[in-house]
Amino acid sequence: MTPKIFLMVGLPGAGKTTRAKGYAALRLTPDEWMLPLFGESTAGDKRQVLEGRLILVALAALRLGTDVVLDFGFWGRDERSALRWLAAAAGARSQVVYLPVGRDVQRARIAHRQATAPHTTFPMTEDDIDVWRAQFQEPDTAELTGGAIPEPPDGYPGWPAWAAGHWPPLAEIVHYRHPS
Ligand SMILES: Nc1ncnc2c1ncn2[C@@H]1O[C@H](COP(=O)(O)OP(=O)(O)OP(=O)(O)O)[C@@H](O)[C@H]1O
Ligand SMILES: [Mg+2]
């Protein structure tokens, strides 16, 4: 069976980690590493470094035949395109799992989690929520149905080069070539 990678997409409080725990797959959730290590979710450029290391783990697991779930949120289309490309290059299928959430439900879930499981999360203000909602890029139909992967942004020879700029540890796989 071809291994599969699930890409969890959605805003904070959307329910990604809750859903991801239901998959029989290696689950990689950056906040479970960032918060114990650094006491915060981003820590300067450390989150991009940690995410890059987790992506390398994910690609190795796929090559070993293990299903993986990347519980990253993936707010940007380019991030999702890069991961879809890298998964295909590793011989895996990918599925974008988008969990949309309205603002009121999002606020309620964030408040509930802060009250019941504060060690798994970090404080989020009303302003944070509004800024994040404005930044988030909703996945389109092609992404949700496994359609064609767009070209990388101008100036990048391929998605590995873009990914290495975004997630520094991926510099070691810049030599990747797409198999097709
Ligand atoms: N389908 C659901 N119905 C009701 N409550 C839910 C649902 N999914 C998740 N929750 C609750 O909402 C809160 C947020 O869920 P969860 O932690 O899974 O979100 P998340 O998308 O992983 O957020 P983050 O990006 O901040 O990690 C939790 O308290 C969880 O129990
Ligand atoms: Mg989560």
PDB file of C-alpha atoms and ligand atoms in Angstrom:
ATOM      1  CA  MET A   1       0.000   0.000   0.000  1.00  0.00           C
ATOM      2  CA  THR A   2       1.377   3.406  -0.956  1.00  0.00           C
ATOM      3  CA  PRO A   3       2.043   5.407   2.213  1.00  0.00           C
ATOM      4  CA  LYS A   4       0.050   8.535   2.798  1.00  0.00           C
ATOM      5  CA  ILE A   5       0.674  11.904   4.386  1.00  0.00           C
ATOM      6  CA  PHE A   6      -2.169  13.914   5.887  1.00  0.00           C
ATOM      7  CA  LEU A   7      -1.634  17.689   5.896  1.00  0.00           C
ATOM      8  CA  MET A   8      -3.758  19.273   8.622  1.00  0.00           C
ATOM      9  CA  VAL A   9      -4.893  22.748   7.561  1.00  0.00           C
ATOM     10  CA  GLY A  10      -6.758  25.217   9.712  1.00  0.00           C
ATOM     11  CA  LEU A  11      -6.584  28.049  12.198  1.00  0.00           C
ATOM     12  CA  PRO A  12      -5.804  27.670  15.925  1.00  0.00           C
ATOM     13  CA  GLY A  13      -8.723  26.007  17.671  1.00  0.00           C
ATOM     14  CA  ALA A  14     -10.138  24.569  14.449  1.00  0.00           C
ATOM     15  CA  GLY A  15      -9.778  21.021  15.803  1.00  0.00           C
ATOM     16  CA  LYS A  16      -6.719  19.818  13.839  1.00  0.00           C
ATOM     17  CA  THR A  17      -4.928  18.012  16.654  1.00  0.00           C
ATOM     18  CA  THR A  18      -8.155  16.427  17.863  1.00  0.00           C
ATOM     19  CA  ARG A  19      -8.832  15.088  14.350  1.00  0.00           C
ATOM     20  CA  ALA A  20      -5.193  14.123  13.750  1.00  0.00           C
ATOM     21  CA  LYS A  21      -5.190  11.872  16.827  1.00  0.00           C
ATOM     22  CA  GLY A  22      -7.823   9.760  15.105  1.00  0.00           C
ATOM     23  CA  TYR A  23      -5.570   8.740  12.207  1.00  0.00           C
ATOM     24  CA  ALA A  24      -3.503   5.551  12.418  1.00  0.00           C
ATOM     25  CA  ALA A  25      -0.408   7.492  11.387  1.00  0.00           C
ATOM     26  CA  LEU A  26       2.765   8.973  12.859  1.00  0.00           C
ATOM     27  CA  ARG A  27       1.509  12.321  14.187  1.00  0.00           C
ATOM     28  CA  LEU A  28       3.908  15.253  14.239  1.00  0.00           C
ATOM     29  CA  THR A  29       2.511  18.267  16.109  1.00  0.00           C
ATOM     30  CA  PRO A  30       5.021  21.158  16.399  1.00  0.00           C
ATOM     31  CA  ASP A  31       3.468  22.678  19.535  1.00  0.00           C
ATOM     32  CA  GLU A  32       4.105  19.415  21.407  1.00  0.00           C
ATOM     33  CA  TRP A  33       7.837  20.131  20.877  1.00  0.00           C
ATOM     34  CA  MET A  34       7.959  23.931  20.861  1.00  0.00           C
ATOM     35  CA  LEU A  35       6.086  24.474  24.136  1.00  0.00           C
ATOM     36  CA  PRO A  36       8.136  22.042  26.310  1.00  0.00           C
ATOM     37  CA  LEU A  37      11.429  23.152  24.726  1.00  0.00           C
ATOM     38  CA  PHE A  38      10.955  26.906  24.531  1.00  0.00           C
ATOM     39  CA  GLY A  39       7.784  27.773  26.442  1.00  0.00           C
ATOM     40  CA  GLU A  40       6.340  29.411  23.347  1.00  0.00           C
ATOM     41  CA  SER A  41       5.057  28.469  19.937  1.00  0.00           C
ATOM     42  CA  THR A  42       7.409  30.310  17.572  1.00  0.00           C
ATOM     43  CA  ALA A  43      10.611  31.327  19.475  1.00  0.00           C
ATOM     44  CA  GLY A  44      12.140  33.481  16.759  1.00  0.00           C
ATOM     45  CA  ASP A  45      13.201  31.261  13.866  1.00  0.00           C
ATOM     46  CA  LYS A  46      13.173  28.071  15.922  1.00  0.00           C
ATOM     47  CA  ARG A  47       9.726  26.944  14.843  1.00  0.00           C
ATOM     48  CA  GLN A  48      10.790  26.896  11.172  1.00  0.00           C
ATOM     49  CA  VAL A  49      13.857  24.848  12.143  1.00  0.00           C
ATOM     50  CA  LEU A  50      11.788  22.410  14.174  1.00  0.00           C
ATOM     51  CA  GLU A  51       9.169  22.081  11.448  1.00  0.00           C
ATOM     52  CA  GLY A  52      11.930  21.367   8.921  1.00  0.00           C
ATOM     53  CA  ARG A  53      13.331  18.593  11.125  1.00  0.00           C
ATOM     54  CA  LEU A  54       9.822  17.136  11.506  1.00  0.00           C
ATOM     55  CA  ILE A  55       9.345  17.203   7.718  1.00  0.00           C
ATOM     56  CA  LEU A  56      12.586  15.241   7.306  1.00  0.00           C
ATOM     57  CA  VAL A  57      11.266  12.706   9.844  1.00  0.00           C
ATOM     58  CA  ALA A  58       7.986  12.558   7.923  1.00  0.00           C
ATOM     59  CA  LEU A  59       9.711  11.907   4.585  1.00  0.00           C
ATOM     60  CA  ALA A  60      11.862   9.173   6.142  1.00  0.00           C
ATOM     61  CA  ALA A  61       8.766   7.549   7.653  1.00  0.00           C
ATOM     62  CA  LEU A  62       6.954   7.655   4.295  1.00  0.00           C
ATOM     63  CA  ARG A  63       9.896   5.939   2.632  1.00  0.00           C
ATOM     64  CA  LEU A  64       9.653   3.227   5.303  1.00  0.00           C
ATOM     65  CA  GLY A  65       5.999   2.737   4.403  1.00  0.00           C
ATOM     66  CA  THR A  66       4.513   4.519   7.420  1.00  0.00           C
ATOM     67  CA  ASP A  67       1.568   6.893   7.134  1.00  0.00           C
ATOM     68  CA  VAL A  68       2.216  10.342   8.595  1.00  0.00           C
ATOM     69  CA  VAL A  69       0.099  13.255   9.742  1.00  0.00           C
ATOM     70  CA  LEU A  70       1.722  16.693   9.726  1.00  0.00           C
ATOM     71  CA  ASP A  71      -0.342  18.705  12.216  1.00  0.00           C
ATOM     72  CA  PHE A  72       1.148  22.063  11.208  1.00  0.00           C
ATOM     73  CA  GLY A  73      -1.862  24.230  10.309  1.00  0.00           C
ATOM     74  CA  PHE A  74      -0.369  25.108   6.887  1.00  0.00           C
ATOM     75  CA  TRP A  75      -1.894  28.587   6.525  1.00  0.00           C
ATOM     76  CA  GLY A  76      -0.108  29.262   3.235  1.00  0.00           C
ATOM     77  CA  ARG A  77      -0.804  27.675  -0.146  1.00  0.00           C
ATOM     78  CA  ASP A  78       2.927  27.577  -0.939  1.00  0.00           C
ATOM     79  CA  GLU A  79       3.595  25.516   2.193  1.00  0.00           C
ATOM     80  CA  ARG A  80       0.925  23.044   1.150  1.00  0.00           C
ATOM     81  CA  SER A  81       2.170  22.888  -2.448  1.00  0.00           C
ATOM     82  CA  ALA A  82       5.735  22.270  -1.264  1.00  0.00           C
ATOM     83  CA  LEU A  83       4.640  19.417   1.000  1.00  0.00           C
ATOM     84  CA  ARG A  84       2.454  17.852  -1.679  1.00  0.00           C
ATOM     85  CA  TRP A  85       5.425  17.939  -4.067  1.00  0.00           C
ATOM     86  CA  LEU A  86       7.865  16.502  -1.517  1.00  0.00           C
ATOM     87  CA  ALA A  87       5.425  13.723  -0.610  1.00  0.00           C
ATOM     88  CA  ALA A  88       5.046  12.755  -4.281  1.00  0.00           C
ATOM     89  CA  ALA A  89       8.835  12.765  -4.683  1.00  0.00           C
ATOM     90  CA  ALA A  90       9.034  10.367  -1.719  1.00  0.00           C
ATOM     91  CA  GLY A  91       6.557   8.049  -3.446  1.00  0.00           C
ATOM     92  CA  ALA A  92       3.664   8.899  -1.134  1.00  0.00           C
ATOM     93  CA  ARG A  93       0.090  10.042  -1.565  1.00  0.00           C
ATOM     94  CA  SER A  94      -1.001  13.213   0.180  1.00  0.00           C
ATOM     95  CA  GLN A  95      -4.304  14.492   1.461  1.00  0.00           C
ATOM     96  CA  VAL A  96      -5.044  18.048   2.494  1.00  0.00           C
ATOM     97  CA  VAL A  97      -7.424  17.900   5.467  1.00  0.00           C
ATOM     98  CA  TYR A  98      -9.019  21.302   5.931  1.00  0.00           C
ATOM     99  CA  LEU A  99     -10.984  22.101   9.074  1.00  0.00           C
ATOM    100  CA  PRO A 100     -12.793  25.409   8.546  1.00  0.00           C
ATOM    101  CA  VAL A 101     -13.956  27.215  11.663  1.00  0.00           C
ATOM    102  CA  GLY A 102     -16.130  30.298  12.122  1.00  0.00           C
ATOM    103  CA  ARG A 103     -14.846  33.045  14.391  1.00  0.00           C
ATOM    104  CA  ASP A 104     -17.304  32.472  17.246  1.00  0.00           C
ATOM    105  CA  VAL A 105     -16.744  28.711  17.373  1.00  0.00           C
ATOM    106  CA  GLN A 106     -12.997  29.301  17.153  1.00  0.00           C
ATOM    107  CA  ARG A 107     -13.061  31.697  20.112  1.00  0.00           C
ATOM    108  CA  ALA A 108     -15.160  29.285  22.161  1.00  0.00           C
ATOM    109  CA  ARG A 109     -12.861  26.336  21.452  1.00  0.00           C
ATOM    110  CA  ILE A 110      -9.726  28.332  22.240  1.00  0.00           C
ATOM    111  CA  ALA A 111     -11.264  29.464  25.541  1.00  0.00           C
ATOM    112  CA  HIS A 112     -12.365  25.921  26.380  1.00  0.00           C
ATOM    113  CA  ARG A 113      -8.914  24.517  25.693  1.00  0.00           C
ATOM    114  CA  GLN A 114      -7.184  27.285  27.669  1.00  0.00           C
ATOM    115  CA  ALA A 115      -9.443  26.420  30.616  1.00  0.00           C
ATOM    116  CA  THR A 116      -9.153  22.629  30.395  1.00  0.00           C
ATOM    117  CA  ALA A 117      -5.679  21.921  28.955  1.00  0.00           C
ATOM    118  CA  PRO A 118      -3.482  25.034  29.371  1.00  0.00           C
ATOM    119  CA  HIS A 119      -0.241  23.004  29.169  1.00  0.00           C
ATOM    120  CA  THR A 120      -1.047  22.075  25.537  1.00  0.00           C
ATOM    121  CA  THR A 121      -1.493  25.614  24.311  1.00  0.00           C
ATOM    122  CA  PHE A 122      -0.577  29.276  24.854  1.00  0.00           C
ATOM    123  CA  PRO A 123      -2.624  32.420  25.467  1.00  0.00           C
ATOM    124  CA  MET A 124      -4.367  33.831  22.374  1.00  0.00           C
ATOM    125  CA  THR A 125      -5.978  37.295  22.339  1.00  0.00           C
ATOM    126  CA  GLU A 126      -8.966  38.543  20.363  1.00  0.00           C
ATOM    127  CA  ASP A 127      -6.540  40.593  18.231  1.00  0.00           C
ATOM    128  CA  ASP A 128      -4.401  37.516  17.557  1.00  0.00           C
ATOM    129  CA  ILE A 129      -7.443  35.661  16.306  1.00  0.00           C
ATOM    130  CA  ASP A 130      -8.448  38.469  13.932  1.00  0.00           C
ATOM    131  CA  VAL A 131      -4.916  38.922  12.557  1.00  0.00           C
ATOM    132  CA  TRP A 132      -4.574  35.168  11.996  1.00  0.00           C
ATOM    133  CA  ARG A 133      -7.934  34.919  10.285  1.00  0.00           C
ATOM    134  CA  ALA A 134      -6.836  37.667   7.865  1.00  0.00           C
ATOM    135  CA  GLN A 135      -3.523  35.903   7.125  1.00  0.00           C
ATOM    136  CA  PHE A 136      -4.947  32.438   6.539  1.00  0.00           C
ATOM    137  CA  GLN A 137      -5.203  31.240   2.911  1.00  0.00           C
ATOM    138  CA  GLU A 138      -8.070  28.806   2.450  1.00  0.00           C
ATOM    139  CA  PRO A 139      -7.236  25.701   0.412  1.00  0.00           C
ATOM    140  CA  ASP A 140      -8.847  25.626  -3.033  1.00  0.00           C
ATOM    141  CA  THR A 141     -10.603  22.733  -4.754  1.00  0.00           C
ATOM    142  CA  ALA A 142      -7.458  21.511  -6.530  1.00  0.00           C
ATOM    143  CA  GLU A 143      -5.628  21.231  -3.217  1.00  0.00           C
ATOM    144  CA  LEU A 144      -8.519  19.464  -1.509  1.00  0.00           C
ATOM    145  CA  THR A 145      -8.953  16.939  -4.321  1.00  0.00           C
ATOM    146  CA  GLY A 146      -5.298  16.157  -5.027  1.00  0.00           C
ATOM    147  CA  GLY A 147      -5.239  18.216  -8.226  1.00  0.00           C
ATOM    148  CA  ALA A 148      -2.246  19.657 -10.064  1.00  0.00           C
ATOM    149  CA  ILE A 149       0.467  21.253  -7.917  1.00  0.00           C
ATOM    150  CA  PRO A 150       1.147  24.873  -8.943  1.00  0.00           C
ATOM    151  CA  GLU A 151       4.589  26.086  -9.967  1.00  0.00           C
ATOM    152  CA  PRO A 152       6.761  27.560  -7.185  1.00  0.00           C
ATOM    153  CA  PRO A 153       6.944  31.357  -6.857  1.00  0.00           C
ATOM    154  CA  ASP A 154       9.166  33.302  -9.279  1.00  0.00           C
ATOM    155  CA  GLY A 155      12.850  32.958  -8.594  1.00  0.00           C
ATOM    156  CA  TYR A 156      12.727  29.390  -7.288  1.00  0.00           C
ATOM    157  CA  PRO A 157      13.901  26.547  -9.536  1.00  0.00           C
ATOM    158  CA  GLY A 158      11.582  24.098  -7.793  1.00  0.00           C
ATOM    159  CA  TRP A 159       9.604  23.384  -4.633  1.00  0.00           C
ATOM    160  CA  PRO A 160      12.631  21.880  -2.796  1.00  0.00           C
ATOM    161  CA  ALA A 161      14.459  25.211  -3.150  1.00  0.00           C
ATOM    162  CA  TRP A 162      11.410  27.104  -1.909  1.00  0.00           C
ATOM    163  CA  ALA A 163      11.023  24.663   0.985  1.00  0.00           C
ATOM    164  CA  ALA A 164      14.687  25.030   1.955  1.00  0.00           C
ATOM    165  CA  GLY A 165      14.233  28.798   2.151  1.00  0.00           C
ATOM    166  CA  HIS A 166      11.138  28.400   4.328  1.00  0.00           C
ATOM    167  CA  TRP A 167      12.292  25.461   6.501  1.00  0.00           C
ATOM    168  CA  PRO A 168      16.130  25.702   6.784  1.00  0.00           C
ATOM    169  CA  PRO A 169      16.799  22.000   7.593  1.00  0.00           C
ATOM    170  CA  LEU A 170      15.392  21.080   4.169  1.00  0.00           C
ATOM    171  CA  ALA A 171      18.553  22.478   2.542  1.00  0.00           C
ATOM    172  CA  GLU A 172      19.821  18.905   2.666  1.00  0.00           C
ATOM    173  CA  ILE A 173      17.177  17.683   0.199  1.00  0.00           C
ATOM    174  CA  VAL A 174      17.432  20.475  -2.363  1.00  0.00           C
ATOM    175  CA  HIS A 175      18.831  17.990  -4.875  1.00  0.00           C
ATOM    176  CA  TYR A 176      15.428  16.210  -5.047  1.00  0.00           C
ATOM    177  CA  ARG A 177      14.014  15.521  -8.492  1.00  0.00           C
ATOM    178  CA  HIS A 178      10.378  14.762  -9.087  1.00  0.00           C
ATOM    179  CA  PRO A 179       9.998  11.144 -10.246  1.00  0.00           C
ATOM    180  CA  SER A 180       7.357  11.781 -12.906  1.00  0.00           C
TER     181      SER A 180
HETATM  182  N1  LIG B   1     -15.333  18.871  16.448  1.00  0.00           N
HETATM  183  C1  LIG B   1     -15.201  19.482  17.637  1.00  0.00           C
HETATM  184  N2  LIG B   1     -16.300  19.841  18.352  1.00  0.00           N
HETATM  185  C2  LIG B   1     -16.177  20.479  19.515  1.00  0.00           C
HETATM  186  N3  LIG B   1     -14.999  20.770  20.113  1.00  0.00           N
HETATM  187  C3  LIG B   1     -13.879  20.429  19.458  1.00  0.00           C
HETATM  188  C4  LIG B   1     -13.918  19.772  18.196  1.00  0.00           C
HETATM  189  N4  LIG B   1     -12.643  19.582  17.772  1.00  0.00           N
HETATM  190  C5  LIG B   1     -11.863  20.081  18.730  1.00  0.00           C
HETATM  191  N5  LIG B   1     -12.604  20.578  19.757  1.00  0.00           N
HETATM  192  C6  LIG B   1     -12.083  21.218  20.971  1.00  0.00           C
HETATM  193  O1  LIG B   1     -11.612  22.517  20.576  1.00  0.00           O
HETATM  194  C7  LIG B   1     -10.367  22.807  21.202  1.00  0.00           C
HETATM  195  C8  LIG B   1      -9.342  23.033  20.106  1.00  0.00           C
HETATM  196  O2  LIG B   1      -9.114  21.811  19.402  1.00  0.00           O
HETATM  197  P1  LIG B   1      -7.666  21.414  18.888  1.00  0.00           P
HETATM  198  O3  LIG B   1      -6.688  21.575  19.986  1.00  0.00           O
HETATM  199  O4  LIG B   1      -7.793  20.079  18.236  1.00  0.00           O
HETATM  200  O5  LIG B   1      -7.447  22.558  17.790  1.00  0.00           O
HETATM  201  P2  LIG B   1      -6.184  22.808  16.837  1.00  0.00           P
HETATM  202  O6  LIG B   1      -6.714  23.068  15.475  1.00  0.00           O
HETATM  203  O7  LIG B   1      -5.215  21.696  16.979  1.00  0.00           O
HETATM  204  O8  LIG B   1      -5.572  24.174  17.393  1.00  0.00           O
HETATM  205  P3  LIG B   1      -4.019  24.704  17.387  1.00  0.00           P
HETATM  206  O9  LIG B   1      -3.705  25.126  15.997  1.00  0.00           O
HETATM  207  O10 LIG B   1      -4.024  25.871  18.330  1.00  0.00           O
HETATM  208  O11 LIG B   1      -3.171  23.581  17.857  1.00  0.00           O
HETATM  209  C9  LIG B   1     -10.040  21.644  22.120  1.00  0.00           C
HETATM  210  O12 LIG B   1     -10.454  22.000  23.430  1.00  0.00           O
HETATM  211  C10 LIG B   1     -10.873  20.494  21.549  1.00  0.00           C
HETATM  212  O13 LIG B   1     -11.246  19.592  22.571  1.00  0.00           O
HETATM  213 MG    MG B   2      -3.249  21.648  17.596  1.00  0.00          MG
END
